[in-house]
PDB file of C-alpha atoms and ligand atoms in Angstrom:
ATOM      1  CA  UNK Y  19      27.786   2.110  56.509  1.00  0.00           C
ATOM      2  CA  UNK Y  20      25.890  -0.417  58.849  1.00  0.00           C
ATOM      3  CA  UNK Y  21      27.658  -3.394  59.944  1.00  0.00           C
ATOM      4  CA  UNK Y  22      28.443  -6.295  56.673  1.00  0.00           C
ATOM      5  CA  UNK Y  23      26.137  -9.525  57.157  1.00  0.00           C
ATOM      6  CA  UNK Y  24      27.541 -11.157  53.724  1.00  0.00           C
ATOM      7  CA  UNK Y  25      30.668 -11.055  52.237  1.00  0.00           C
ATOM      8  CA  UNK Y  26      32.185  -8.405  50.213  1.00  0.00           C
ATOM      9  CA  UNK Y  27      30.802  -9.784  46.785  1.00  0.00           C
ATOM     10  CA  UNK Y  28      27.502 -10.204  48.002  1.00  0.00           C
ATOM     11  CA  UNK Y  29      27.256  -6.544  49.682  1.00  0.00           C
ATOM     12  CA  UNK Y  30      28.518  -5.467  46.211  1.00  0.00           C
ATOM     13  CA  UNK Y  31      25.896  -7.320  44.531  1.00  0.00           C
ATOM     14  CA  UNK Y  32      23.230  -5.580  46.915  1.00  0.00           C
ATOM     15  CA  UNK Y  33      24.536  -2.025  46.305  1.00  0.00           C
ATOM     16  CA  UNK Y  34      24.385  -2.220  42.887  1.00  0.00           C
ATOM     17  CA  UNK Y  35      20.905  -3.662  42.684  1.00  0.00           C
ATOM     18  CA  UNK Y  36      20.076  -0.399  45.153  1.00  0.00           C
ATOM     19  CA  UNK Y  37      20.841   1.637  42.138  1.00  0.00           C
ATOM     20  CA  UNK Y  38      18.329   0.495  40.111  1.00  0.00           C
ATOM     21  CA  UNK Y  39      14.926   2.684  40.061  1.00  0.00           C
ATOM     22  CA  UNK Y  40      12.582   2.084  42.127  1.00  0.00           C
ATOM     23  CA  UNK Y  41      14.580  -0.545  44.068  1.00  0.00           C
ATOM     24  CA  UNK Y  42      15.821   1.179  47.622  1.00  0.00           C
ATOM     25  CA  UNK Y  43      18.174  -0.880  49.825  1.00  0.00           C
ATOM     26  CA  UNK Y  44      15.958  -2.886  51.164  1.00  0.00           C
ATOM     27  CA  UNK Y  45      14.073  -4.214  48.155  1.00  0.00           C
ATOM     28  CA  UNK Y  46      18.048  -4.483  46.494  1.00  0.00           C
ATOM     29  CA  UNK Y  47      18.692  -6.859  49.478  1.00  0.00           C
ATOM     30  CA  UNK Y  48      15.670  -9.238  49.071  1.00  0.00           C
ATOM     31  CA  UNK Y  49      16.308  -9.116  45.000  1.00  0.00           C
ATOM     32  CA  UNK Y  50      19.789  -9.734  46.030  1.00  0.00           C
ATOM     33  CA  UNK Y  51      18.517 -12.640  47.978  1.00  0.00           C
ATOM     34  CA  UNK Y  52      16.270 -14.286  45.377  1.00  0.00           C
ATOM     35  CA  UNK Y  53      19.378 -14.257  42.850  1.00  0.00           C
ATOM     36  CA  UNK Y  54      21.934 -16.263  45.350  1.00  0.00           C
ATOM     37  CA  UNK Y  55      18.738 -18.464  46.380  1.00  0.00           C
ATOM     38  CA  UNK Y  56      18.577 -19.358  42.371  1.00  0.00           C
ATOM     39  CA  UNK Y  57      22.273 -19.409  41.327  1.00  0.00           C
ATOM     40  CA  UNK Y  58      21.516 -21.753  38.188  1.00  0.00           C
ATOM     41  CA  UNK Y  59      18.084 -20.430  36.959  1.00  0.00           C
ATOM     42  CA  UNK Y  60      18.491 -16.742  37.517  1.00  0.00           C
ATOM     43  CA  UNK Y  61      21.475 -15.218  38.785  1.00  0.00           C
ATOM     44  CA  UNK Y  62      23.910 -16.878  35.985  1.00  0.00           C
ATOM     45  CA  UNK Y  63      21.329 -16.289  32.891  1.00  0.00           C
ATOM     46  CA  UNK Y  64      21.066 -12.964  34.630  1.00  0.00           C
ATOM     47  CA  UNK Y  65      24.610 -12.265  34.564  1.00  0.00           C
ATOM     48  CA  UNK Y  66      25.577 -13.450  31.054  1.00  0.00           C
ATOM     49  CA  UNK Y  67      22.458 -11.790  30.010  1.00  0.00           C
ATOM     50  CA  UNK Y  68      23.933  -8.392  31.490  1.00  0.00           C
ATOM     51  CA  UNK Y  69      27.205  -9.154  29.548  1.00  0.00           C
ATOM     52  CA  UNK Y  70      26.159  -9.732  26.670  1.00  0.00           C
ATOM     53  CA  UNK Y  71      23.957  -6.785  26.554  1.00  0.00           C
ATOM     54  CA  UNK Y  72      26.554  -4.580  27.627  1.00  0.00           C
ATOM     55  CA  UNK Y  73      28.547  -5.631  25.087  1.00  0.00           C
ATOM     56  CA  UNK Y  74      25.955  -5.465  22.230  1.00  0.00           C
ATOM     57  CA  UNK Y  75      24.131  -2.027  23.372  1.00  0.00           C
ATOM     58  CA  UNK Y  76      24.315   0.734  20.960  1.00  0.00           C
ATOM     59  CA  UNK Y  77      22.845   4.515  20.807  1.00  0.00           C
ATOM     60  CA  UNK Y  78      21.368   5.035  17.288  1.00  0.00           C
ATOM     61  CA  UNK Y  79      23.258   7.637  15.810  1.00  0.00           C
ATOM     62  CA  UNK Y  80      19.940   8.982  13.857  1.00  0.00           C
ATOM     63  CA  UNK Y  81      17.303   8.982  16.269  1.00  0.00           C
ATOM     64  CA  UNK Y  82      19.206   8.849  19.982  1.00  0.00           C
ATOM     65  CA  UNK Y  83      17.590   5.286  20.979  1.00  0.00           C
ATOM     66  CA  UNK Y  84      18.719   2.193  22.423  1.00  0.00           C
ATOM     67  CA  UNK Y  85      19.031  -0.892  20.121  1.00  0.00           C
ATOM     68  CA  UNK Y  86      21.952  -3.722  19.116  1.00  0.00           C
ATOM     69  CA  UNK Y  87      22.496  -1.592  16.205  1.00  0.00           C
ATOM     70  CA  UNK Y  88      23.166   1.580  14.694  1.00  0.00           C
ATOM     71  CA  UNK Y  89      20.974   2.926  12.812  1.00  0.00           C
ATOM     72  CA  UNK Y  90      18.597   1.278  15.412  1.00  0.00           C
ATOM     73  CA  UNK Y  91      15.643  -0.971  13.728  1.00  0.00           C
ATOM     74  CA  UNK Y  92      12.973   1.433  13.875  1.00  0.00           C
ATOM     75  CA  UNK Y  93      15.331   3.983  12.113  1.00  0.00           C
ATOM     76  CA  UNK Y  94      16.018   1.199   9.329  1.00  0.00           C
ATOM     77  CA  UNK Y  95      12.333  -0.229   8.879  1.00  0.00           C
ATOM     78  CA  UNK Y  96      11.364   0.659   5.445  1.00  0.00           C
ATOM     79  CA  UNK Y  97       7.579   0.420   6.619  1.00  0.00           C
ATOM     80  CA  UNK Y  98       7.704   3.420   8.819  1.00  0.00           C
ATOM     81  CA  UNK Y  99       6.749   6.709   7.681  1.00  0.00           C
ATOM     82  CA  UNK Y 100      10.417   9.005   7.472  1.00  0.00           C
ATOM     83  CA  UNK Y 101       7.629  12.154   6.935  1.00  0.00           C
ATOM     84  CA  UNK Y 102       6.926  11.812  10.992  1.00  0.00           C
ATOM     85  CA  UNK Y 103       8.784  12.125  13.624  1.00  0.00           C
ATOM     86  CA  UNK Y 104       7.827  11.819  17.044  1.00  0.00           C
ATOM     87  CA  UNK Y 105       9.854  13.627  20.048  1.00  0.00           C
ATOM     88  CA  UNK Y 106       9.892  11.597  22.962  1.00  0.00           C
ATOM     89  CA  UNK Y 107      12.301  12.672  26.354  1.00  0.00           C
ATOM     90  CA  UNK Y 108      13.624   8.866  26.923  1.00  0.00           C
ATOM     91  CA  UNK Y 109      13.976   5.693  25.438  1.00  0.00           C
ATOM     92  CA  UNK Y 110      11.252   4.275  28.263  1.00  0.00           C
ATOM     93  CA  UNK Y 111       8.555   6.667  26.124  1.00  0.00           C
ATOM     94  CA  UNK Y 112       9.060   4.857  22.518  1.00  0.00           C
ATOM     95  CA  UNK Y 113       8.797   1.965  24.327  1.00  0.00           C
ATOM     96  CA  UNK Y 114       5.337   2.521  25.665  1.00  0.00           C
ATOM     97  CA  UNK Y 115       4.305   3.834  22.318  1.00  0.00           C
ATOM     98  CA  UNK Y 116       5.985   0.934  20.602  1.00  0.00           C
ATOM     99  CA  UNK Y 117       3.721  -1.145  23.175  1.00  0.00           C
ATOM    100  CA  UNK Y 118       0.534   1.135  22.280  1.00  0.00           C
ATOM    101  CA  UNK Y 119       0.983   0.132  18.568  1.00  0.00           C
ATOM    102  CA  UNK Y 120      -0.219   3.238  17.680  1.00  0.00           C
ATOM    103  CA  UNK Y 121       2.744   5.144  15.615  1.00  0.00           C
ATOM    104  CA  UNK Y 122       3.618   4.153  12.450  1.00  0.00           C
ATOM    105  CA  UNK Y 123       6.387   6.841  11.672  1.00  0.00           C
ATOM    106  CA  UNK Y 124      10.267   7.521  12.936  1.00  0.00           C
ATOM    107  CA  UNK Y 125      11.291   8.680  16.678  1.00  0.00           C
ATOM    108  CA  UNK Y 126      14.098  11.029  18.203  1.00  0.00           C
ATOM    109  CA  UNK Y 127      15.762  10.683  21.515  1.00  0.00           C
ATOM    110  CA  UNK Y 128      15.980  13.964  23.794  1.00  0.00           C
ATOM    111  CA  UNK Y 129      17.633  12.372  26.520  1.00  0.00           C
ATOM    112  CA  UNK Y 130      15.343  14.195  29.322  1.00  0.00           C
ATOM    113  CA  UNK Y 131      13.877  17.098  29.324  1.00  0.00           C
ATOM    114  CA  UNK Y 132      14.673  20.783  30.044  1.00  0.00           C
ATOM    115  CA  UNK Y 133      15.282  21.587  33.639  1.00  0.00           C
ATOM    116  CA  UNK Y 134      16.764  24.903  34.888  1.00  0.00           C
ATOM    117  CA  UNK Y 135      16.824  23.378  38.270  1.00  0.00           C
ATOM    118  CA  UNK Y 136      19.106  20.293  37.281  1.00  0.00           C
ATOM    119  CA  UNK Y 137      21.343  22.570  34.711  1.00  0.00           C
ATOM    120  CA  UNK Y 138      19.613  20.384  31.602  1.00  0.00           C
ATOM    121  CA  UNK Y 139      20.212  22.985  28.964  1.00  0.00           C
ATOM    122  CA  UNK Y 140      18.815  22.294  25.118  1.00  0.00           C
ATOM    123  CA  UNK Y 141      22.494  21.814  24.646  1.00  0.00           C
ATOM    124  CA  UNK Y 142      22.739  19.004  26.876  1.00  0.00           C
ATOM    125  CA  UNK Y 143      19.557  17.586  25.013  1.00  0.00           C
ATOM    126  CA  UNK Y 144      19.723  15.680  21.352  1.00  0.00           C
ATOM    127  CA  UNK Y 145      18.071  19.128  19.939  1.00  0.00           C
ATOM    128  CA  UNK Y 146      20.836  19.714  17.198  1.00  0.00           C
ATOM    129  CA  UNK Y 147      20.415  16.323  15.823  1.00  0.00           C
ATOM    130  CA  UNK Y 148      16.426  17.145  15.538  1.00  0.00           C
ATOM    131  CA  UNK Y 149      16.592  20.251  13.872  1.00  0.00           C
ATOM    132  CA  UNK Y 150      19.325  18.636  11.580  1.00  0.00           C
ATOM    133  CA  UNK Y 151      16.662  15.787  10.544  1.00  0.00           C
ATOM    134  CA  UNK Y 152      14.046  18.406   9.611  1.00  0.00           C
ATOM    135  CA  UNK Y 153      15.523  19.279   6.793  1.00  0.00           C
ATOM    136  CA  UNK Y 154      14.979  15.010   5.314  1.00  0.00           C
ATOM    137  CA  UNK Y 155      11.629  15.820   4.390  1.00  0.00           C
ATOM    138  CA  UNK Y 156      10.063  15.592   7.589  1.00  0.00           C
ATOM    139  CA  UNK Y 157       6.180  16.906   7.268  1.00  0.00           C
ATOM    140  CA  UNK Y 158       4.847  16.560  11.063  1.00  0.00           C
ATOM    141  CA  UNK Y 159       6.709  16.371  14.692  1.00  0.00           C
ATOM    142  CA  UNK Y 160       4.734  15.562  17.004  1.00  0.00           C
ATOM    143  CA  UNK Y 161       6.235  16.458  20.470  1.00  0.00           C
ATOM    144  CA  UNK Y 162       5.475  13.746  22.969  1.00  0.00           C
ATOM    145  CA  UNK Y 163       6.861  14.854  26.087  1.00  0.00           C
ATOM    146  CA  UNK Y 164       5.577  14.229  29.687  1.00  0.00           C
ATOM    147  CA  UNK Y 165       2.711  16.353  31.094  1.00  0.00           C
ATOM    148  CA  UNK Y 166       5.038  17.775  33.914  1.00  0.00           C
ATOM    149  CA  UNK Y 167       6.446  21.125  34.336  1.00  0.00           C
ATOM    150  CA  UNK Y 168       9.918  20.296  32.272  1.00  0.00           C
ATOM    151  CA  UNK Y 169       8.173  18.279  29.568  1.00  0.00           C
ATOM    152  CA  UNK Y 170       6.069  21.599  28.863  1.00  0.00           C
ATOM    153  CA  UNK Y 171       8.685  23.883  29.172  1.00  0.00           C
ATOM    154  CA  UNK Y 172      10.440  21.356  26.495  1.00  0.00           C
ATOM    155  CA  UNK Y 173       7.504  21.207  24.054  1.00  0.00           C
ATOM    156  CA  UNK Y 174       7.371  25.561  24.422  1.00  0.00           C
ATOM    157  CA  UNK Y 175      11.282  25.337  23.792  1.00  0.00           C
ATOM    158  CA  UNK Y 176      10.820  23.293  20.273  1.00  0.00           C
ATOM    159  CA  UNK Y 177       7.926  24.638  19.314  1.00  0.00           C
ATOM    160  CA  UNK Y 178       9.905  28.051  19.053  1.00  0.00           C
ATOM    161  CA  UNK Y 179      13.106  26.490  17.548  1.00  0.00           C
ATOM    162  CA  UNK Y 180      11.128  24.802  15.006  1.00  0.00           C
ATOM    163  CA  UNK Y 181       8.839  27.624  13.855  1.00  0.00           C
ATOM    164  CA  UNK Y 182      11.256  29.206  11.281  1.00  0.00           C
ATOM    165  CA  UNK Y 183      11.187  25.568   9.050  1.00  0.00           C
ATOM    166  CA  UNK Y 184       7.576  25.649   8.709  1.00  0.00           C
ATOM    167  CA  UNK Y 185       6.863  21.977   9.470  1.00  0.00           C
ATOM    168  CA  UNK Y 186       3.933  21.166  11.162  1.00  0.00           C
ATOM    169  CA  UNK Y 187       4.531  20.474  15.165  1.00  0.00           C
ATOM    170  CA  UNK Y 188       1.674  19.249  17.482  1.00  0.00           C
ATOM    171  CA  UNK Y 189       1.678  17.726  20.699  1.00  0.00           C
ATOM    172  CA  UNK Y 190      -0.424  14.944  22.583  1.00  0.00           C
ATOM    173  CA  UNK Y 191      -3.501  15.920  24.020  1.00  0.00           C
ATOM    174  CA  UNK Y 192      -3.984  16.431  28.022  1.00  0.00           C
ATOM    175  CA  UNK Y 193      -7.572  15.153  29.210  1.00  0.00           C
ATOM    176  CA  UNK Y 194      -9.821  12.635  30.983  1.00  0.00           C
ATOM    177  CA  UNK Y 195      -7.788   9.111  31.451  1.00  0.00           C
ATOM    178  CA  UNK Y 196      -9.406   6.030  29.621  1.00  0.00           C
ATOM    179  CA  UNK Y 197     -11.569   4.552  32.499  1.00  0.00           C
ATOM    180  CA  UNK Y 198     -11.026   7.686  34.623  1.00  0.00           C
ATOM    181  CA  UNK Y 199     -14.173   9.454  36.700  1.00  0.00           C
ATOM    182  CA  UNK Y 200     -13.584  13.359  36.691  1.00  0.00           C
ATOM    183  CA  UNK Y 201     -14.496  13.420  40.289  1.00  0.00           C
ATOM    184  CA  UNK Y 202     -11.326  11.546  40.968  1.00  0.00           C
ATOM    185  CA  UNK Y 203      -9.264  13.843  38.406  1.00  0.00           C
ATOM    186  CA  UNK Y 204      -6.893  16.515  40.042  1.00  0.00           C
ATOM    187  CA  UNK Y 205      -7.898  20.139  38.589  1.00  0.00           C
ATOM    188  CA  UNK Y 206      -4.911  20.694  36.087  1.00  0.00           C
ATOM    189  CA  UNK Y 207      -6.407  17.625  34.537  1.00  0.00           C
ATOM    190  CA  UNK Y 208     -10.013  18.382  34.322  1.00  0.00           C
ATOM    191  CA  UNK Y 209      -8.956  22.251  33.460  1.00  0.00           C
ATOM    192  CA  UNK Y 210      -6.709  20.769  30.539  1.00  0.00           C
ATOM    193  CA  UNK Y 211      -9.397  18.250  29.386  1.00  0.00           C
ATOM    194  CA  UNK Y 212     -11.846  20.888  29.595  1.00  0.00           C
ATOM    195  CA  UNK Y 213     -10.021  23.668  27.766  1.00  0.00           C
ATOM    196  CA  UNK Y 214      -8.838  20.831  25.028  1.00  0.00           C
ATOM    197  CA  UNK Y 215     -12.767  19.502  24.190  1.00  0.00           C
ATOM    198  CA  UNK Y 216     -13.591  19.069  20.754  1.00  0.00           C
ATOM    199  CA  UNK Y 217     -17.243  18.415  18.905  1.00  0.00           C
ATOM    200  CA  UNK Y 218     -18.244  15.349  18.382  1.00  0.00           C
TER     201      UNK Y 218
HETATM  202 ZN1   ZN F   8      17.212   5.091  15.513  1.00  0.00          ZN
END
């Protein structure tokens, strides 16, 4: 521990915000900094805002995501399609889908992904609760998991346990980036784009 420059509240404050990703101790400190600087306008919205959504938060019993309620509001909206499901490892994933606007149907939560390494078994995953929602007349699942070695491994790992219900199960294609030049593409990507071409 170096030596204290605040006080004891304040070097709380700072070791807290050092949790956060992608904030190391020195970025926590000038965050930390910015908040005292603007007590009124930030740090006390901030704080009741942190309250109250610790108080609200809830983990959708259905689907395994993060919302004020449970069922969640995606797993309540009439509009979407209960005949798709779409396998995502975190909460941060259905986000950026629910940002792409491009899904229309229901989600499930793993909660990461498979990782021998790290002891993340399919047990410690929400895989019971997905095989449990086949049976509701679910048609597709699509499985979209990261491109790294543990989302694959993941996809591999459901594809097998969902084989003996006979629902369809695809996964999001690998390939050439929007706006990307293949001369700046590392060779799993190119390789995967390549092997995953399709006529036009
Ligand atoms: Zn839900």
């Amino acid at each position: 521990m170096t030596t204290q420059s605040a006080g004891p509240e304040i070097e709380r404050l700072i070791q807290l915000l050092a949790k956060l990703p992608g904030l190391g101790p020195r970025s926590a400190r000038r965050a930390a900094l910015a908040l005292l600087k603007k007590r009124e306008s930030l740090l006390e919205p901030l704080g009741a805002a942190m309250r109250d959504a610790a108080a609200a938060i809830r983990i959708c019993s259905v689907c395994g995501n993060l919302d004020t309620s449970d069922p969640c509001a995606l797993c309540r909206d009439p509009r979407r399609d209960p005949h798709i499901l779409c396998v995502v490892e975190d909460v941060a994933d259905l986000w950026a889908l629910e940002r792409a606007g491009i899904f229309r149907g229901r989600y499930h939560v793993l909660g990461g992904a498979l990782s021998a390494l790290d002891g993340i078994t399919p047990e410690r995953l929400n895989v019971a609760s997905l095989v449990k929602r086949i049976g509701d007349g679910v048609e597709e699942v699509i499985l979209a998991v990261n491109a790294t070695v543990e989302g694959q491994t993941t996809a591999h790992y459901l594809m097998d346990t969902l084989a003996p219900f006979g629902v369809k199960v695809t996964r999001l294609a690998h390939g050439v980036p929007v706006g990307g030049e293949l001369d700046y593409l590392d060779e799993g990507t190119l390789s995967a784009a390549f092997r995953a071409r399709r006529e036009l």
